[in-house]
CSV table of C-alpha atoms in Angstrom, one decimal:
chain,number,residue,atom,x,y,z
A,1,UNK,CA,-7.6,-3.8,15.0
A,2,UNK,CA,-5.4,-0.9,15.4
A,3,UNK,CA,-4.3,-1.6,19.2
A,4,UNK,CA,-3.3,-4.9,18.0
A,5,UNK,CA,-1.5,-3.8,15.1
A,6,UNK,CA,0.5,-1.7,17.5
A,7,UNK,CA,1.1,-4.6,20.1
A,8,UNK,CA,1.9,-6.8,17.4
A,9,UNK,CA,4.7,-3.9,16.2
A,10,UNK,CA,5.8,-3.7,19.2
A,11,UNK,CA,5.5,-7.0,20.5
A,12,UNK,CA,7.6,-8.4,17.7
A,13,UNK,CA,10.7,-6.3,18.6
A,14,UNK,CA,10.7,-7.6,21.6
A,15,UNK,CA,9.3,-4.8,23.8
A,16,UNK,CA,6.5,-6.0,26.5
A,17,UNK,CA,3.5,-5.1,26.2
A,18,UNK,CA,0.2,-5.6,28.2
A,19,UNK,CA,-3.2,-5.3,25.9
A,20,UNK,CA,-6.0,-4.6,27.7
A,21,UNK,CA,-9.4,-5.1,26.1
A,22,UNK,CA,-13.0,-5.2,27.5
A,23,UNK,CA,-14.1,-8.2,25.5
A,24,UNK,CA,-14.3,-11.7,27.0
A,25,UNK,CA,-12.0,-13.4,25.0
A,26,UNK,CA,-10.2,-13.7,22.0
A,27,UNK,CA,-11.5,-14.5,18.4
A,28,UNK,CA,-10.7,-17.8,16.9
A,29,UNK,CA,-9.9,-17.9,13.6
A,30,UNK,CA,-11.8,-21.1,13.5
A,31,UNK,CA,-15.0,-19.0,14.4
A,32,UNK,CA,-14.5,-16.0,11.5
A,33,UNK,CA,-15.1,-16.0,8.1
A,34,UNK,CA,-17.6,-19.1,7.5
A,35,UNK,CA,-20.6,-18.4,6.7
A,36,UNK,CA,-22.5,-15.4,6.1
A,37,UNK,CA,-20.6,-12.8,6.5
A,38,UNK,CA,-20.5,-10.4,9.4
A,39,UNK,CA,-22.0,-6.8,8.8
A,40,UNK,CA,-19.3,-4.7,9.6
A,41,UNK,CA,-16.0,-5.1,7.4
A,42,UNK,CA,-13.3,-2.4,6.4
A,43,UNK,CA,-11.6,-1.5,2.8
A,44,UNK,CA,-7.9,-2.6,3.7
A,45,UNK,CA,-5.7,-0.6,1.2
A,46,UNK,CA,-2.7,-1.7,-0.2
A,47,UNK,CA,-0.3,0.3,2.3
A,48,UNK,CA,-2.5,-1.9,5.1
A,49,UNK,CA,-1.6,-5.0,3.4
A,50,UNK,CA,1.6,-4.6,4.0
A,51,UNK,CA,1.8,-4.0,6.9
A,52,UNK,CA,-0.3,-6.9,7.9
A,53,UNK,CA,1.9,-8.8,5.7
A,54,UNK,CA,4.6,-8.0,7.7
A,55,UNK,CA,3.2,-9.1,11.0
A,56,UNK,CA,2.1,-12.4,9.3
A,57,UNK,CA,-1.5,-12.2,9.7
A,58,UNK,CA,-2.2,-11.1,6.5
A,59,UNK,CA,-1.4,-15.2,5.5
A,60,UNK,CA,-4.0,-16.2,8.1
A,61,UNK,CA,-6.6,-13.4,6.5
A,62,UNK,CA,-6.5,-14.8,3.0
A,63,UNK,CA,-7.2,-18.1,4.4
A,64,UNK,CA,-10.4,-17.7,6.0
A,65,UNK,CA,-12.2,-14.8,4.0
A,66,UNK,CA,-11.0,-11.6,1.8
A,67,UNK,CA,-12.2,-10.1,-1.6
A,68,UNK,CA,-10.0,-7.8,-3.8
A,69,UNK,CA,-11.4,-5.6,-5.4
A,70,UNK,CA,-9.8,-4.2,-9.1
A,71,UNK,CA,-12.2,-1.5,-9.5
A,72,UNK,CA,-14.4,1.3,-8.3
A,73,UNK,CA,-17.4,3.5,-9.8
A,74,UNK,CA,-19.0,6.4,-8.0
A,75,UNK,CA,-21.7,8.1,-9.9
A,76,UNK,CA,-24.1,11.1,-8.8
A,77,UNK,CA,-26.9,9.3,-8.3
A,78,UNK,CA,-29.2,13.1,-8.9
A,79,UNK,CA,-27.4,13.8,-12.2
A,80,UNK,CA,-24.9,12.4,-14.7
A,81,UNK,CA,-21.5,12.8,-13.4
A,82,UNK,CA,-19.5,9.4,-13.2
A,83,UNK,CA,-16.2,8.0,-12.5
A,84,UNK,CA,-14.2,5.0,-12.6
A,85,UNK,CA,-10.9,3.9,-11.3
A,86,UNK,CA,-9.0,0.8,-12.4
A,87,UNK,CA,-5.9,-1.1,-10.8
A,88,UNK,CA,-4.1,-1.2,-14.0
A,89,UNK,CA,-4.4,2.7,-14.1
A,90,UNK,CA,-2.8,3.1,-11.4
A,91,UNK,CA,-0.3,0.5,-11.7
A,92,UNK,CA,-1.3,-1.9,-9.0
A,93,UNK,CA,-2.9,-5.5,-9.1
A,94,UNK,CA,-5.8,-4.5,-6.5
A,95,UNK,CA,-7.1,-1.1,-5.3
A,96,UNK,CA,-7.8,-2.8,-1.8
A,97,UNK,CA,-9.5,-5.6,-0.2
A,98,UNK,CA,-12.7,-6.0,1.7
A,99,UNK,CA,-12.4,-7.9,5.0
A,100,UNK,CA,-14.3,-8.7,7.6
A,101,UNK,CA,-13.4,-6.7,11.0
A,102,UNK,CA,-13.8,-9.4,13.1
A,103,UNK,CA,-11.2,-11.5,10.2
A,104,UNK,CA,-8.6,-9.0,10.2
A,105,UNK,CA,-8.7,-9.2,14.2
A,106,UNK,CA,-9.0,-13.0,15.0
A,107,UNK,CA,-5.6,-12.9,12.4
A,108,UNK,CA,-3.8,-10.2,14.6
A,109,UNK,CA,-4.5,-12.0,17.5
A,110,UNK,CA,-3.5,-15.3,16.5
A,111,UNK,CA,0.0,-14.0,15.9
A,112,UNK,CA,0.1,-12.3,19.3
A,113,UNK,CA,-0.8,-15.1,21.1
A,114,UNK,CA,2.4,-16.5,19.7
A,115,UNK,CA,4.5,-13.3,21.2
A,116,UNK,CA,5.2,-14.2,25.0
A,117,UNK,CA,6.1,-10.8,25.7
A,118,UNK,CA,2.7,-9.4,24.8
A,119,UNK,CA,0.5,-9.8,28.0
A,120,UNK,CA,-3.2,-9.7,27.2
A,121,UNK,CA,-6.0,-9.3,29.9
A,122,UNK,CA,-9.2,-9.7,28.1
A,123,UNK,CA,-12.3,-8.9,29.9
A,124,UNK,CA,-10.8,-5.5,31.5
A,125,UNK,CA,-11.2,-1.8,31.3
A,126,UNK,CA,-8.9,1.1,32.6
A,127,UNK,CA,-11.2,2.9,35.5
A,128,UNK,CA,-8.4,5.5,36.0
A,129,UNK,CA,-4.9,7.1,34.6
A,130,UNK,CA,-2.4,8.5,36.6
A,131,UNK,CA,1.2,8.1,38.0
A,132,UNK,CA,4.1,9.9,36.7
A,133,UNK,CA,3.9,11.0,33.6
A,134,UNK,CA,7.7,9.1,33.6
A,135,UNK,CA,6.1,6.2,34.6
A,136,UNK,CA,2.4,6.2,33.8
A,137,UNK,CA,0.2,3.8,35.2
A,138,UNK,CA,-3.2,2.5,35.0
A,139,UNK,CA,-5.6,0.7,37.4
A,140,UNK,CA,-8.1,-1.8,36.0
A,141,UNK,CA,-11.4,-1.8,36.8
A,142,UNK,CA,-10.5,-5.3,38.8
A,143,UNK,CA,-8.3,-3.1,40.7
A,144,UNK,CA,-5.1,-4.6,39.2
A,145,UNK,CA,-2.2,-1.9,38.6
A,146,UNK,CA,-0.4,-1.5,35.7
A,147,UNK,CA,3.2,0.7,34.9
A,148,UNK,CA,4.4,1.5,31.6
A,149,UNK,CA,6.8,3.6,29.9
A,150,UNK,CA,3.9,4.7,27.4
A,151,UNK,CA,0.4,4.2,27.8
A,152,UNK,CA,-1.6,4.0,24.4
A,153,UNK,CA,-5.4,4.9,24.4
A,154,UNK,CA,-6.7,2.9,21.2
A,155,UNK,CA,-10.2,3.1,22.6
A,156,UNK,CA,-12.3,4.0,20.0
A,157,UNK,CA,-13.8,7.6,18.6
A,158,UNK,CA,-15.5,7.8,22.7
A,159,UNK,CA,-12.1,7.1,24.1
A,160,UNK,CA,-12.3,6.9,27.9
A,161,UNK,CA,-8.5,7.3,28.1
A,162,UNK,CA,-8.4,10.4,26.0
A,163,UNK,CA,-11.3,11.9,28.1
A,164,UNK,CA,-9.8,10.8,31.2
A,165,UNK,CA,-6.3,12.4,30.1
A,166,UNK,CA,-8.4,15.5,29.6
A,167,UNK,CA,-7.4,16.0,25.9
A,168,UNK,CA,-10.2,17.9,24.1
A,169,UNK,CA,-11.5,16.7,21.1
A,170,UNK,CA,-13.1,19.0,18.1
A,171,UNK,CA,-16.3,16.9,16.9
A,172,UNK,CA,-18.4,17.6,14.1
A,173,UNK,CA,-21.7,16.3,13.6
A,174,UNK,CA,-21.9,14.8,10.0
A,175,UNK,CA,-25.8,14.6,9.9
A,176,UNK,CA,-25.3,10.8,8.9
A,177,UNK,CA,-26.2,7.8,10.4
A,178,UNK,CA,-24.9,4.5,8.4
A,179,UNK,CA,-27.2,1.8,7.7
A,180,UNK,CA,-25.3,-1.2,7.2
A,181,UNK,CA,-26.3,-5.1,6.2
A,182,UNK,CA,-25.1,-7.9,3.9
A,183,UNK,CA,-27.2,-8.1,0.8
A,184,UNK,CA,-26.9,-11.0,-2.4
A,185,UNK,CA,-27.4,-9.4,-5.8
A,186,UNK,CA,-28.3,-10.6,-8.9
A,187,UNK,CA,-25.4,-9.8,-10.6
A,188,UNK,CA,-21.9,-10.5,-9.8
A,189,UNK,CA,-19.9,-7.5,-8.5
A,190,UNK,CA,-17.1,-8.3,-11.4
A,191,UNK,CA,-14.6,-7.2,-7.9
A,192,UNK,CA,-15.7,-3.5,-8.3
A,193,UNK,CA,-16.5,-1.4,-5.4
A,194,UNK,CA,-19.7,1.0,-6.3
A,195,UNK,CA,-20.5,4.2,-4.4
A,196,UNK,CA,-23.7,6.6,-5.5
A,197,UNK,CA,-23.7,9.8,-4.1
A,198,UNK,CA,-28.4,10.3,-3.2
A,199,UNK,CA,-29.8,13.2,-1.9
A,200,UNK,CA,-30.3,11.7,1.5
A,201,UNK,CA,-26.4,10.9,1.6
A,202,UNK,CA,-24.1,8.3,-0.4
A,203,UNK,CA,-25.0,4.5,-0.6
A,204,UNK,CA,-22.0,1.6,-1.1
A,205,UNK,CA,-22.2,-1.4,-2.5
A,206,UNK,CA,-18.4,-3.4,-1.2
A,207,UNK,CA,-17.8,-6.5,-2.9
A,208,UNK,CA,-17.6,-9.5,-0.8
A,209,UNK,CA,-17.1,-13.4,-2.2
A,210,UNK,CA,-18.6,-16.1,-0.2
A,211,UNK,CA,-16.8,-19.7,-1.2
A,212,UNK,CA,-16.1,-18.3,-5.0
A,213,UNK,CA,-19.4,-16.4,-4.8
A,214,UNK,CA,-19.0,-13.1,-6.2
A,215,UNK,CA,-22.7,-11.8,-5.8
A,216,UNK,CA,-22.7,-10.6,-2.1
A,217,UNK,CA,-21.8,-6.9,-1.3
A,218,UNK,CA,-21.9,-5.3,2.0
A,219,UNK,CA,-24.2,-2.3,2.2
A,220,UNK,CA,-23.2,1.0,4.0
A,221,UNK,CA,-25.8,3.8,3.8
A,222,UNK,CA,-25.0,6.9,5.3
A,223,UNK,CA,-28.1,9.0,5.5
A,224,UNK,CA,-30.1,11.4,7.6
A,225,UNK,CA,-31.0,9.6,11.3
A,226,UNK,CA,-34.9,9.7,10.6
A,227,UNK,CA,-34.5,8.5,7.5
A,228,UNK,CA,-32.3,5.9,8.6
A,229,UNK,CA,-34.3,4.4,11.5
A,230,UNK,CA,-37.0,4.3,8.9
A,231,UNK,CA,-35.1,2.1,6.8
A,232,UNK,CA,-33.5,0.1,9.8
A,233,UNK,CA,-37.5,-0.7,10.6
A,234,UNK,CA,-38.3,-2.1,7.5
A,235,UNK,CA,-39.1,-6.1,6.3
A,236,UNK,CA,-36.1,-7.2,4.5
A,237,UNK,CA,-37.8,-7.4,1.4
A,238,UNK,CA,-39.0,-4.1,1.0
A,239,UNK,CA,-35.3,-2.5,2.5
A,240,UNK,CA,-34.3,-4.8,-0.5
A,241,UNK,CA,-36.9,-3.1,-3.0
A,242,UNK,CA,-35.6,0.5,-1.6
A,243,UNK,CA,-31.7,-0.6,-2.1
A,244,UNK,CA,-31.9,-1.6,-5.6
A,245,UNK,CA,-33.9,1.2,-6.7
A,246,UNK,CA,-31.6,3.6,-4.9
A,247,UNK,CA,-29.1,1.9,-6.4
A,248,UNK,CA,-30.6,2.1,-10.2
A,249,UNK,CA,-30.5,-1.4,-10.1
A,250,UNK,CA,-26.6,-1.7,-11.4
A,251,UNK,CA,-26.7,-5.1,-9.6
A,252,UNK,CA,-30.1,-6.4,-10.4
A,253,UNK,CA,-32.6,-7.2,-7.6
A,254,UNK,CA,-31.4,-7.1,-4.1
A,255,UNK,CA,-31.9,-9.6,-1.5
A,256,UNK,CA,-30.8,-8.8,2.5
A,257,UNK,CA,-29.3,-11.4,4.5
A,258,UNK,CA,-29.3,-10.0,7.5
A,259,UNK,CA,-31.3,-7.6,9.8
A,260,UNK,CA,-30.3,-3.8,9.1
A,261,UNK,CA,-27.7,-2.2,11.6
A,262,UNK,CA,-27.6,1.5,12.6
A,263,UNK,CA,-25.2,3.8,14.6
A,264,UNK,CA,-24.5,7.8,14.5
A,265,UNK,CA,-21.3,8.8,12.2
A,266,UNK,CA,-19.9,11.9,13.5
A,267,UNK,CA,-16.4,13.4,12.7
A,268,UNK,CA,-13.6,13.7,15.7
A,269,UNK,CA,-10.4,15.4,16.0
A,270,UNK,CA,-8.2,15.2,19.0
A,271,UNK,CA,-6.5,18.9,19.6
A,272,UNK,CA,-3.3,16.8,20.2
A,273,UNK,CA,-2.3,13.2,19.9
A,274,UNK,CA,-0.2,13.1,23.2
A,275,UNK,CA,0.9,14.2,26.4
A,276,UNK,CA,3.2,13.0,28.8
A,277,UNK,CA,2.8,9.2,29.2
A,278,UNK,CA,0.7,9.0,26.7
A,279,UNK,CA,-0.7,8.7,23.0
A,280,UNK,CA,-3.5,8.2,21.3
A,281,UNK,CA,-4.1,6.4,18.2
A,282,UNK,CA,-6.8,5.3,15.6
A,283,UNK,CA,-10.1,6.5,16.9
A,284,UNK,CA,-9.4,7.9,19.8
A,285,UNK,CA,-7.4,10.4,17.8
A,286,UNK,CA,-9.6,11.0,14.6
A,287,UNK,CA,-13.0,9.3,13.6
A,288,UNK,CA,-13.9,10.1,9.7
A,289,UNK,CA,-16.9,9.6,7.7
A,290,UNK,CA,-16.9,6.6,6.1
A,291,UNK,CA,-17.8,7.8,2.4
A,292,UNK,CA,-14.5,7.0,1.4
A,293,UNK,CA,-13.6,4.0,3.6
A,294,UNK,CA,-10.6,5.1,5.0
A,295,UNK,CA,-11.2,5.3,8.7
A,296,UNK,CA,-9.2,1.8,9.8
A,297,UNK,CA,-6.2,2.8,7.2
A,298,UNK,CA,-5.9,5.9,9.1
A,299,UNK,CA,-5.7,4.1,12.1
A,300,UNK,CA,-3.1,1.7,11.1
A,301,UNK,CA,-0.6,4.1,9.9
A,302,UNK,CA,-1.0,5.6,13.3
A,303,UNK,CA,0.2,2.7,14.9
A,304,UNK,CA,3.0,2.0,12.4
A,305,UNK,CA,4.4,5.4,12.7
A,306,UNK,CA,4.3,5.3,16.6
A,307,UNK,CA,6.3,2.2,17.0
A,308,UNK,CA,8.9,3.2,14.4
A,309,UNK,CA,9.5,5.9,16.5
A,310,UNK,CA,9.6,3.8,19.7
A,311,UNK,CA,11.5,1.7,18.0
A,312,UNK,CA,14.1,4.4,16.7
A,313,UNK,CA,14.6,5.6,20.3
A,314,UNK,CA,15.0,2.5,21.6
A,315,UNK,CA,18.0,1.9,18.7
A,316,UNK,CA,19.4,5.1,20.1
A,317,UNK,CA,19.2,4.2,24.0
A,318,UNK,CA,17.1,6.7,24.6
A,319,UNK,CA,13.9,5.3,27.7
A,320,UNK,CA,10.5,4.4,25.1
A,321,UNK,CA,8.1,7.4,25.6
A,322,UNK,CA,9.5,10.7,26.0
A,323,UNK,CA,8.5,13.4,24.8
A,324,UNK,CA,10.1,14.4,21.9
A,325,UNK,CA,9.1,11.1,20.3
A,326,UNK,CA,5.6,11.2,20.6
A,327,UNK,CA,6.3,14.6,19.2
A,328,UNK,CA,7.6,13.5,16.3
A,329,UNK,CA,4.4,10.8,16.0
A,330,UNK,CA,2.2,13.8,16.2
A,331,UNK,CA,4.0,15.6,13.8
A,332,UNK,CA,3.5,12.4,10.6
A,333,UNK,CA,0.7,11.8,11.3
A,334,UNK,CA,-2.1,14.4,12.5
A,335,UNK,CA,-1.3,16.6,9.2
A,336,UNK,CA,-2.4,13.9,7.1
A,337,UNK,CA,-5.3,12.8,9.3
A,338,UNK,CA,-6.4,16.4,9.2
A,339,UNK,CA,-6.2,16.6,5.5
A,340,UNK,CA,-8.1,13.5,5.4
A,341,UNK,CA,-10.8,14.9,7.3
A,342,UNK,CA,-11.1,17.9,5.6
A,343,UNK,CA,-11.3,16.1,2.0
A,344,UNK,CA,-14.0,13.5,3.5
A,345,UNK,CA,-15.9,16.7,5.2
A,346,UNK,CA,-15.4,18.8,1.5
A,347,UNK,CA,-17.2,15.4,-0.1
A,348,UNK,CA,-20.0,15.3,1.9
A,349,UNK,CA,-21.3,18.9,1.6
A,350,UNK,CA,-20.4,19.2,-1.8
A,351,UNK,CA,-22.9,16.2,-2.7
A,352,UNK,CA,-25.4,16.6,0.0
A,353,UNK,CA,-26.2,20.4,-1.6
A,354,UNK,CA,-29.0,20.4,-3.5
A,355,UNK,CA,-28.5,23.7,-5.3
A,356,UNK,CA,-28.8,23.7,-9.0
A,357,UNK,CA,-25.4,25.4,-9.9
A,358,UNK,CA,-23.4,23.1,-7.7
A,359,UNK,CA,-25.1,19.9,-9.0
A,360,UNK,CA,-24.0,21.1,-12.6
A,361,UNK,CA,-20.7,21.8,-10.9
A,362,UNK,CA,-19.9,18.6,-9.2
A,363,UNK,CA,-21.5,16.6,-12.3
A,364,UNK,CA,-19.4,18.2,-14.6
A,365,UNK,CA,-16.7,17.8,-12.1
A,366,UNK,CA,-17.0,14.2,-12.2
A,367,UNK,CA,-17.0,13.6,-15.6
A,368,UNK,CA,-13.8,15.8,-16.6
A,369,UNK,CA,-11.6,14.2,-13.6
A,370,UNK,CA,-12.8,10.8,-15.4
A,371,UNK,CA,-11.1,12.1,-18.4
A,372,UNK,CA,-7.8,13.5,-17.0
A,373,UNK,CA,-5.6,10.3,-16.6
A,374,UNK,CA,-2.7,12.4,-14.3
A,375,UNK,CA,-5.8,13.7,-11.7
A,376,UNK,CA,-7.0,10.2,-11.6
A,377,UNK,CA,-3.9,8.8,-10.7
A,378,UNK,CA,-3.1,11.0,-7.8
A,379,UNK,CA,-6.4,10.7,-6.7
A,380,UNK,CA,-5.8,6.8,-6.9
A,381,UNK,CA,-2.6,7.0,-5.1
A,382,UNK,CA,-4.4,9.0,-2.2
A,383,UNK,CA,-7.1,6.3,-2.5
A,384,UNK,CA,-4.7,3.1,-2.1
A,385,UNK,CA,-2.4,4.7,0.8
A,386,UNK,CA,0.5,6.1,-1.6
A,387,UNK,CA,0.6,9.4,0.4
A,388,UNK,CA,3.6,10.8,2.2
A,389,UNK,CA,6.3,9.4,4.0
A,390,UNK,CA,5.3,6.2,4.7
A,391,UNK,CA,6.8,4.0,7.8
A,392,UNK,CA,9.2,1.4,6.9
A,393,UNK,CA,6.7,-1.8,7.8
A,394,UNK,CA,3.9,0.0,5.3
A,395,UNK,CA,6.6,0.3,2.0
């Protein structure tokens, strides 16, 4: 989602660009969002609305599946603390919108398909980097050659560009692994995104609407691995059983829809988001835990940042890539990223201790920040994207 935000950027002022991507094919938006939906979707905030507004796929995303969401309530789920956010509170119709990944994707690529200067070679990787870092250039794993200006790794949190490029990455290991399915609950989610913080690690409930159904969620459950593989290898019935009661049953009974899913979550930080010829973005430059759903945000104001920059050189005459640009990329965005990391990292130990003192703490916690309306709202405005300079194709 992020590389194609960034070809679509670029690809729309009239730069050519060549996307290379390991899958097959492209989706078709005639193939996503019918039908059950697909188990791994992303909180789109706001600030990420806009900018897929701007690229016009945001159009083509509320036609085939999205759910808003007005609302969100995170509780402790071993004590009392609670607290709720509305979109009125912080002046804003919706807090974000839950979307399918594969959605938001077969939209971006719809719109680049209609860009004749954006080259894309599906069913390729990169087998090797090198050239001048003036003029970078990448060979294919079909042995085709490619030269750029500016090579962009947007490769995922494993990036084999980054590694390649020999940037090093700090990595923390959160502990977690995610469980994550598609469940129907009893009771409507009234557009209300619901997070309770367990002892084994926090448990979401996202709102998702199926053809004006509003009583399907998608489930992410980041816990400890063994405790996650036990609950990947259970019947769907009892998983269901062991969601709503984990859940206190704020949405009635539980059924799953779809088998259980299970991957690692671990925290990454490249050292530097460039070097000559190149610059890394989304992923390949940070991966976050997913407790506050913020990950693919991240990502996209990545991408946004990095072509206004392009783009601003290119205004001035200056050749697309240099260094001083991708400079200046590094410098708005890995800050924030940072902070981001930190805050998420802050979160998870502060809930996952089980001492006594700090359960009091972050209860009590909880339940004051409820009651401060000016916390709330900056908390909100971190929450919907409102941080910072923001690029002009975000405002």
């Amino acid at each position: 989602m992020v590389g194609a935000s960034l070809a679509a950027l670029l690809g729309r002022a009239g730069l050519n660009v060549a996307m290379v991507d390991p899958r097959p094919e492209a989706l078709e938006l005639a193939d996503v969002g019918v039908g059950q939906p697909a188990p791994r979707v992303s909180a789109l905030t706001p600030v990420s609305q806009r900018l897929l507004e701007g690229l016009g796929a945001w159009s083509l995303i509320r036609d085939r599946r999205v759910t808003p969401y007005t609302a969100m309530q995170v509780w402790d789920g071993e004590g009392s603390g609670d607290i709720s956010f509305r979109a009125d509170q912080a002046g804003v119709p919706v807090l974000g919108h839950i979307v399918e990944n594969d959605v938001v994707l077969a939209a971006l690529e719809h719109c680049l398909a209609r860009m004749p200067n954006v080259t894309r070679l599906y069913g390729q990787r990169v087998a090797s980097l090198g050239g001048d870092p003036a003029a970078p250039q990448v060979v294919l794993d079909n042995g085709e050659k490619l030269a750029a200006s500016l090579v962009v790794a947007a490769d995922g949190a494993r990036s084999p560009l980054r590694h390649m490029a020999g940037i090093e990455v700090s990595e923390r290991d959160t502990g977690h692994h995610a469980l994550v399915t598609t469940v129907r609950t009893a009771l409507p989610h009234g557009a209300t995104a619901r997070q309770s913080f367990l002892a084994t690690g926090p448990l979401a409930f996202l709102p998702l609407t199926v053809e004006g159904d509003s009583h399907y969620c998608s489930i992410v459950w980041s816990t400890s691995p063994q405790e996650a593989e036990r609950l990947e290898a259970l019947e769907r019935e009892t998983l269901a059983g062991e969601l709503a009661g984990a859940f206190d049953h704020r949405l009635g009974e539980v059924e799953v829809l779809d088998r259980a899913w299970c991957f690692p979550l671990s925290q990454r930080h490249a050292q530097r988001y460039y070097q000559p010829g190149l610059a890394l973005i989304g992923d390949a430059a940070h991966s976050i835990h997913p407790l506050a759903g913020q990950g693919v945000n991240l990502g996209l104001l990545d991408a946004a940042v990095l072509a206004e920059e392009l783009l601003h050189a290119r205004a001035r005459g200056c050749e697309l890539g240099e260094e001083w640009q991708l400079a200046r990329y590094q410098r708005r965005r890995r800050g924030d990223n940072a902070s981001m990391l930190a805050l998420m990292d802050g979160f998870r130990m502060l809930f996952g201790a089980r001492h006594p003192a700090l359960t009091l703490a972050r209860n009590l916690g909880l339940s004051g920040v409820d009651r401060l309306g000016p916390l709330k709202r900056l908390i909100m405005q971190q929450a919907t994207g409102q941080r910072g300079r923001l690029p002009h194709s975000c405002r």
